[in-house]
mmCIF file with all atom_site columns, C-alpha atoms in Angstrom:
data_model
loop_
_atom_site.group_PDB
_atom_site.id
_atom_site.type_symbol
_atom_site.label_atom_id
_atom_site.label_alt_id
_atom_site.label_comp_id
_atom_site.label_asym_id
_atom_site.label_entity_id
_atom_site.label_seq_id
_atom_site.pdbx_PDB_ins_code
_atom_site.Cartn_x
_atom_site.Cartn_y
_atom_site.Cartn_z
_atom_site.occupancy
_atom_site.B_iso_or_equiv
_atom_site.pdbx_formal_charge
_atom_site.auth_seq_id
_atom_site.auth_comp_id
_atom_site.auth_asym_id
_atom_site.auth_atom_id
_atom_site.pdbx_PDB_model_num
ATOM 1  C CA . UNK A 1 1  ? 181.864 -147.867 25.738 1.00 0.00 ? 1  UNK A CA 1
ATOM 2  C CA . UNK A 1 2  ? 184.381 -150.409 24.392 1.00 0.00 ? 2  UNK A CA 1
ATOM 3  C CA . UNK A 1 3  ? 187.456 -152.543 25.546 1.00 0.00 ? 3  UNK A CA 1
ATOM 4  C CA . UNK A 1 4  ? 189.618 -154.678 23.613 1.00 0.00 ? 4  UNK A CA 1
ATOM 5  C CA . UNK A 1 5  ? 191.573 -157.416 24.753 1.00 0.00 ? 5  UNK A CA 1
ATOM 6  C CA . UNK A 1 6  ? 194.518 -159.196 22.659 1.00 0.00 ? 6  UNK A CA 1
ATOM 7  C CA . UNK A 1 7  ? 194.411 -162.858 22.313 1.00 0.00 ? 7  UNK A CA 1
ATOM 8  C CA . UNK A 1 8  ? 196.044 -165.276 19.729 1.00 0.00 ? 8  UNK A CA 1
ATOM 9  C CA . UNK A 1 9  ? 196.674 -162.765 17.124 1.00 0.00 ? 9  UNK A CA 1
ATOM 10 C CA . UNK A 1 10 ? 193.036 -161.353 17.347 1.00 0.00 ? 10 UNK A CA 1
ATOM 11 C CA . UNK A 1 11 ? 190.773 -158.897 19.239 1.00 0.00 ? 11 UNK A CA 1
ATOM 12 C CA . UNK A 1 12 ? 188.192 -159.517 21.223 1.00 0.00 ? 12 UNK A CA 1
ATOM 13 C CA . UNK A 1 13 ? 186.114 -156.283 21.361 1.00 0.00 ? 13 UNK A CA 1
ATOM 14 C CA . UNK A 1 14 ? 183.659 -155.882 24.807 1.00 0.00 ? 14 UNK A CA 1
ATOM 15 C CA . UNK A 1 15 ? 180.930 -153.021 24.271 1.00 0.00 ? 15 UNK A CA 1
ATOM 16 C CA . UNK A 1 16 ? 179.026 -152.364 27.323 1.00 0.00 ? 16 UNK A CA 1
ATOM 17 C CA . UNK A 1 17 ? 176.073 -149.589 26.853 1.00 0.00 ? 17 UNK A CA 1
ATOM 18 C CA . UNK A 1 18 ? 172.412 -148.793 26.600 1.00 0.00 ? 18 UNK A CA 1
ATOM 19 C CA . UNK A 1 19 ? 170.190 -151.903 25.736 1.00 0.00 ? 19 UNK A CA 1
ATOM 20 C CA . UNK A 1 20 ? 168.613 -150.280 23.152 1.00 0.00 ? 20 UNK A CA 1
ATOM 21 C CA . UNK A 1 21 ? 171.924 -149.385 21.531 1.00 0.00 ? 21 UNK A CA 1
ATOM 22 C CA . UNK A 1 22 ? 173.545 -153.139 22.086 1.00 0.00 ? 22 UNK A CA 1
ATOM 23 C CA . UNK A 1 23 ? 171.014 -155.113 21.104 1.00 0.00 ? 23 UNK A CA 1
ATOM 24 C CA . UNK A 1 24 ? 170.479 -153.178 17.708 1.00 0.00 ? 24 UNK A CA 1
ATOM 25 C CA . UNK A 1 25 ? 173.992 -154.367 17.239 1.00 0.00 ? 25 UNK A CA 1
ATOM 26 C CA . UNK A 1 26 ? 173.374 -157.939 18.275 1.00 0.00 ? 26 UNK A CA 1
ATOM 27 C CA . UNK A 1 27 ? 173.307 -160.724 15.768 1.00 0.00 ? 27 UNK A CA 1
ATOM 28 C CA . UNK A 1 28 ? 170.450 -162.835 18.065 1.00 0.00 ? 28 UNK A CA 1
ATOM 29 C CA . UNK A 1 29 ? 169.398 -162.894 21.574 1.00 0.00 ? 29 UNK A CA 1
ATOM 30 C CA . UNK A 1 30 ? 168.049 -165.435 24.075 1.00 0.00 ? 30 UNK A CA 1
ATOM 31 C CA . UNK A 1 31 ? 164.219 -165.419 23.871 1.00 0.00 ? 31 UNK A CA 1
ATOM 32 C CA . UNK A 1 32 ? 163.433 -164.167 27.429 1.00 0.00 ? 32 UNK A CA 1
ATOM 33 C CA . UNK A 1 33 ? 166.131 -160.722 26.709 1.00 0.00 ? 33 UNK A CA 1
ATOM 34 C CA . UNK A 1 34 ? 163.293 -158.380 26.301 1.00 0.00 ? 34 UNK A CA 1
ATOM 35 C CA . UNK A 1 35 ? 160.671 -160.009 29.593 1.00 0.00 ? 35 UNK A CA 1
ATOM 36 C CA . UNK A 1 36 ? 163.893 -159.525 31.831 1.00 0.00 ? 36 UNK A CA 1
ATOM 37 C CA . UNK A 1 37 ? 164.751 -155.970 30.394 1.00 0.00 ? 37 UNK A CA 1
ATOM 38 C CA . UNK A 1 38 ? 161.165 -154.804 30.738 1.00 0.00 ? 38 UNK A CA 1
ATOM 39 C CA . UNK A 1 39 ? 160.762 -156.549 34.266 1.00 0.00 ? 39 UNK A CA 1
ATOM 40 C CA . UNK A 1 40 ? 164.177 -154.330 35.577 1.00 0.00 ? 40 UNK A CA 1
ATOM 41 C CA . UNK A 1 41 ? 163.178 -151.430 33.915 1.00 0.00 ? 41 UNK A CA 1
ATOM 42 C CA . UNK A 1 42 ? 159.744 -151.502 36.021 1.00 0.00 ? 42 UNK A CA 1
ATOM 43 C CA . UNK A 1 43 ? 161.216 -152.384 38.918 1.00 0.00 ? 43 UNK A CA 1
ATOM 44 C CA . UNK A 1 44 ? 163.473 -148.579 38.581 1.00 0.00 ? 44 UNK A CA 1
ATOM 45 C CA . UNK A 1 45 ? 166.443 -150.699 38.308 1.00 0.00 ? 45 UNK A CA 1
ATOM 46 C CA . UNK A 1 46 ? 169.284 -149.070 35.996 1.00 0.00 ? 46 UNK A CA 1
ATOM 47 C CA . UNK A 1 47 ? 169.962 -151.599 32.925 1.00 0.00 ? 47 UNK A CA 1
ATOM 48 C CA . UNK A 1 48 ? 172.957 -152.094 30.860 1.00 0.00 ? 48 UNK A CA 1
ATOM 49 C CA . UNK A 1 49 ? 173.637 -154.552 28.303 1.00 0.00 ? 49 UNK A CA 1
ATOM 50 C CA . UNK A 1 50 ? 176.771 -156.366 27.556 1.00 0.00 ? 50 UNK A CA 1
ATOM 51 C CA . UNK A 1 51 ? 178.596 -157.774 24.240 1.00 0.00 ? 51 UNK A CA 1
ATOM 52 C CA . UNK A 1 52 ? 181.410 -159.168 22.204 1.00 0.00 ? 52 UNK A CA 1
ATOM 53 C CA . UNK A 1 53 ? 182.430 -159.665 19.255 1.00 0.00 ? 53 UNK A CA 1
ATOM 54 C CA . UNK A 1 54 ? 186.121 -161.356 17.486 1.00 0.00 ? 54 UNK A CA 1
ATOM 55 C CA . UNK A 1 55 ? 187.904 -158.623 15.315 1.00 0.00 ? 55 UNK A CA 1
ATOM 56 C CA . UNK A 1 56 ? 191.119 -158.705 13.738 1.00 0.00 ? 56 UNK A CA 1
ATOM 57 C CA . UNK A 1 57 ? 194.037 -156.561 15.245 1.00 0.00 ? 57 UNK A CA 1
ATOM 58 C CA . UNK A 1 58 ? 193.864 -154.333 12.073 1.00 0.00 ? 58 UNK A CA 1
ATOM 59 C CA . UNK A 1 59 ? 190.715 -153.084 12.855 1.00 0.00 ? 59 UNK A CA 1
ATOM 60 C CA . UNK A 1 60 ? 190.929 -153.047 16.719 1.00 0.00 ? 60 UNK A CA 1
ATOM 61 C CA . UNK A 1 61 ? 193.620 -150.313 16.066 1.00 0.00 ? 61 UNK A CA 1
ATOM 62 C CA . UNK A 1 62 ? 191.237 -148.128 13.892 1.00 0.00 ? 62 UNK A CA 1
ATOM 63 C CA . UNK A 1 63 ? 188.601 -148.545 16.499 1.00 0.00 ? 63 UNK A CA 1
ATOM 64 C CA . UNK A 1 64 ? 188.030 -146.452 19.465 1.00 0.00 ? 64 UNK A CA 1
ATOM 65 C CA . UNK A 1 65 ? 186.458 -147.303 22.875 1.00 0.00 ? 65 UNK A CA 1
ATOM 66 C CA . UNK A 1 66 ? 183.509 -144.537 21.993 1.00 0.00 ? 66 UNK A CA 1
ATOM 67 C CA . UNK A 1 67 ? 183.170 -145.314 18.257 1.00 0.00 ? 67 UNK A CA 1
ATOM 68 C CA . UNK A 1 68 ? 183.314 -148.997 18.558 1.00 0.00 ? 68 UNK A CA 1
ATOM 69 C CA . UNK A 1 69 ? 179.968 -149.173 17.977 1.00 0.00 ? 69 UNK A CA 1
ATOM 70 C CA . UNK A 1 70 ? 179.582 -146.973 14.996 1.00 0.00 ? 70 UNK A CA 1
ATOM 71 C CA . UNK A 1 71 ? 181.330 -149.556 12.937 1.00 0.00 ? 71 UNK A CA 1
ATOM 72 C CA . UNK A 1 72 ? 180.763 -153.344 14.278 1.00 0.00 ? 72 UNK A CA 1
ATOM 73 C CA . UNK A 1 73 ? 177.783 -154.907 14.143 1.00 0.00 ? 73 UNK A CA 1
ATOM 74 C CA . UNK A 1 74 ? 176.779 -158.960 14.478 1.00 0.00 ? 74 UNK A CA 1
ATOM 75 C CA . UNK A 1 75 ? 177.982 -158.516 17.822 1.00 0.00 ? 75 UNK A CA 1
ATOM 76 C CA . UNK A 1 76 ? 177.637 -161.757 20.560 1.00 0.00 ? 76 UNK A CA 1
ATOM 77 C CA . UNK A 1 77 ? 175.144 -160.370 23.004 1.00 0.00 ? 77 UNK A CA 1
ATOM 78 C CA . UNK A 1 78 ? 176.383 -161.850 26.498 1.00 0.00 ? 78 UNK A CA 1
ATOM 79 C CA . UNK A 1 79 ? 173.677 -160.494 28.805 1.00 0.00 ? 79 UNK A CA 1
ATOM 80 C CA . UNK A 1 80 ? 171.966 -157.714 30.443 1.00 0.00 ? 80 UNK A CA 1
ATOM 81 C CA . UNK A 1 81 ? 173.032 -156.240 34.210 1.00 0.00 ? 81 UNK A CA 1
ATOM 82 C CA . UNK A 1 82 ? 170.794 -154.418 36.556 1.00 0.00 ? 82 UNK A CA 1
ATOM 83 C CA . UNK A 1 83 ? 171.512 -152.228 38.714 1.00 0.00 ? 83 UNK A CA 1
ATOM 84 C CA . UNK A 1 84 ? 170.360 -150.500 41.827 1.00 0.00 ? 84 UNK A CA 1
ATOM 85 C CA . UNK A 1 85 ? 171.134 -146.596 41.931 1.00 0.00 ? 85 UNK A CA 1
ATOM 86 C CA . UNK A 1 86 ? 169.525 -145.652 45.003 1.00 0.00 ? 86 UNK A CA 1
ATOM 87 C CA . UNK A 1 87 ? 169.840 -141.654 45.834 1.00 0.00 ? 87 UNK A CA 1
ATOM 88 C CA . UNK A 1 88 ? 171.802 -141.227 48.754 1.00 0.00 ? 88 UNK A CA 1
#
């Protein structure tokens, strides 16, 4: 999924998603991305990944928060998030 936020005359477009999915989008990540990922995923821990990435207001309009990703790439990978989704 995909937000946008406004800010001096540009977009900044957040996609938040699958790991798999962002980081095929990223333009680099930190070296230790892929230990941490692996070490959450063992430990049953839910993972998401989160990016960003400066667009112009033009194409923030023709984007959509579930397409986003179908059209940007070189995206700034911020980080991963892990989560605990224990069944109640």
């Amino acid at each position: 999924h995909a937000g946008f936020f406004e800010h001096n005359q540009q977009a900044v477009l957040f996609v938040i998603g699958s790991p798999e999915k962002i980081i095929s989008h990223a333009k680099t990540l930190p070296a230790d991305t892929q230990k941490y990922l692996d070490r959450f995923l063992h430990e049953g821990l839910r993972v998401v990944a989160v990016a960003e990435k400066i667009i112009s207001l033009e194409d923030m309009h023709q984007l959509t928060s579930t397409n986003a990703l179908d059209h940007v790439h070189d995206l700034t990978f911020l980080g991963i998030c892990a989560i605990e989704d224990a069944i109640h």
